[in-house]
Amino acid sequence: MDIVNFFESLAGKWFSQRTTHNLAGQSSQAGQSNLLIEFLPASDGDLVQACAPLGHDPSHIACGLRIHQDSQLDGETKKIQSSALMVILTPSASGEGVLIQAAGSAVLQGSYRVEAEVLTITTPTETGQVEERLWFVNPNLRMRTSVVKVGDTEQIASFCSEIRMGLAKPTT
């Protein structure tokens, strides 16, 4: 599957069940999210604009995603709502590429690769990195894991199972 087709398959309305483990504090927390993910073609103006602060050539954009998230953590009364933009730049011959994440005024650059139908995104942080892996069990069920490292120590790990609720994968 090429990278554009993989990101197209992420589009839709998803319900996510998440469990997050704080490894250092030996605690866990569950939560749920409703995700609305919109596939964006390489020509989308918002993708071009997101590349500007990091100096990337817009002709290298492969595609992008606009993600709206509405989350609720178990035991919390306040919902968390956010929106983000992901810009996927054309991968190198080895299959790795640059991924830009923009949320509000924050713009982060990481890398991605797809191996054996599993997407891995690695994003450096000020103190370490976040590694996220995503794969499909079937077209309407996907799994996602993430690990937050501070230095070389894994601090937080999470697992999500996500069910497509609507807006099926676009047909090309």
Short mmCIF file of C-alpha atoms in Angstrom, two decimals, residues 70-167:
data_model
loop_
_atom_site.label_atom_id
_atom_site.label_comp_id
_atom_site.label_asym_id
_atom_site.label_seq_id
_atom_site.Cartn_x
_atom_site.Cartn_y
_atom_site.Cartn_z
CA ASP A 70 -13.40 15.03 21.50
CA SER A 71 -12.11 13.05 24.52
CA GLN A 72 -13.28 12.09 27.98
CA LEU A 73 -10.99 10.57 30.61
CA ASP A 74 -12.59 8.21 33.12
CA GLY A 75 -13.15 9.98 36.44
CA GLU A 76 -12.95 13.45 34.86
CA THR A 77 -15.94 15.72 34.21
CA LYS A 78 -14.26 18.04 31.72
CA LYS A 79 -14.07 16.98 28.07
CA ILE A 80 -10.96 17.64 26.03
CA GLN A 81 -11.43 18.96 22.52
CA SER A 82 -8.66 19.60 20.05
CA SER A 83 -7.88 19.90 16.36
CA ALA A 84 -4.66 19.18 14.55
CA LEU A 85 -3.28 19.05 11.05
CA MET A 86 -0.85 16.40 9.82
CA VAL A 87 1.24 16.98 6.70
CA ILE A 88 2.79 13.92 5.12
CA LEU A 89 5.77 14.63 2.89
CA THR A 90 6.68 12.25 0.08
CA PRO A 91 8.74 9.33 1.40
CA SER A 92 12.29 8.57 0.35
CA ALA A 93 13.16 5.44 -1.61
CA SER A 94 13.59 3.61 1.72
CA GLY A 95 9.94 4.34 2.60
CA GLU A 96 10.65 6.84 5.37
CA GLY A 97 9.37 10.39 5.31
CA VAL A 98 8.81 13.60 7.23
CA LEU A 99 5.53 14.22 9.04
CA ILE A 100 4.56 17.66 10.30
CA GLN A 101 1.98 18.07 13.07
CA ALA A 102 0.38 21.48 13.60
CA ALA A 103 -1.99 22.26 16.47
CA GLY A 104 -2.71 25.90 17.18
CA SER A 105 0.61 27.75 17.07
CA ALA A 106 2.67 24.61 17.81
CA VAL A 107 4.35 22.94 14.83
CA LEU A 108 6.30 19.70 15.37
CA GLN A 109 8.32 17.71 12.89
CA GLY A 110 8.79 13.99 13.11
CA SER A 111 9.31 11.04 10.84
CA TYR A 112 7.19 8.16 9.63
CA ARG A 113 7.59 4.81 7.98
CA VAL A 114 5.21 2.05 6.91
CA GLU A 115 6.47 -1.52 7.20
CA ALA A 116 4.27 -4.60 6.87
CA GLU A 117 1.13 -2.39 6.87
CA VAL A 118 2.10 -0.77 10.21
CA LEU A 119 2.57 3.01 10.38
CA THR A 120 5.22 4.19 12.86
CA ILE A 121 5.49 7.90 13.69
CA THR A 122 8.42 9.16 15.76
CA THR A 123 8.28 12.72 17.09
CA PRO A 124 11.14 14.28 19.06
CA THR A 125 10.21 16.31 22.15
CA GLU A 126 12.27 18.68 24.29
CA THR A 127 13.12 15.85 26.69
CA GLY A 128 12.87 12.69 24.58
CA GLN A 129 10.50 11.33 21.95
CA VAL A 130 7.05 9.90 21.27
CA GLU A 131 6.71 6.77 19.14
CA GLU A 132 3.27 5.86 17.87
CA ARG A 133 2.34 2.72 15.89
CA LEU A 134 -0.93 2.22 14.06
CA TRP A 135 -2.29 -0.77 12.12
CA PHE A 136 -5.59 -2.14 10.83
CA VAL A 137 -7.14 -5.42 11.96
CA ASN A 138 -9.76 -4.88 9.24
CA PRO A 139 -10.92 -1.74 7.36
CA ASN A 140 -13.13 -0.65 10.28
CA LEU A 141 -10.97 -1.66 13.25
CA ARG A 142 -7.52 -0.34 13.97
CA MET A 143 -5.08 -0.51 16.86
CA ARG A 144 -2.74 2.21 18.06
CA THR A 145 0.04 2.21 20.64
CA SER A 146 2.29 4.99 21.84
CA VAL A 147 5.32 5.22 24.08
CA VAL A 148 6.65 8.46 25.57
CA LYS A 149 10.35 8.35 26.38
CA VAL A 150 12.25 10.85 28.50
CA GLY A 151 15.88 10.32 27.65
CA ASP A 152 16.16 6.56 27.23
CA THR A 153 13.49 5.76 29.84
CA GLU A 154 9.94 4.84 28.85
CA GLN A 155 7.61 6.95 31.01
CA ILE A 156 4.12 6.53 29.50
CA ALA A 157 2.61 3.80 27.34
CA SER A 158 -0.87 3.70 25.85
CA PHE A 159 -3.02 1.34 23.82
CA CYS A 160 -6.10 2.28 21.78
CA SER A 161 -8.62 0.20 19.90
CA GLU A 162 -10.57 2.26 17.39
CA ILE A 163 -13.77 1.41 15.55
CA ARG A 164 -14.87 3.23 12.40
CA MET A 165 -18.34 4.69 13.03
CA GLY A 166 -18.98 6.38 9.71
CA LEU A 167 -17.61 8.21 6.71
#
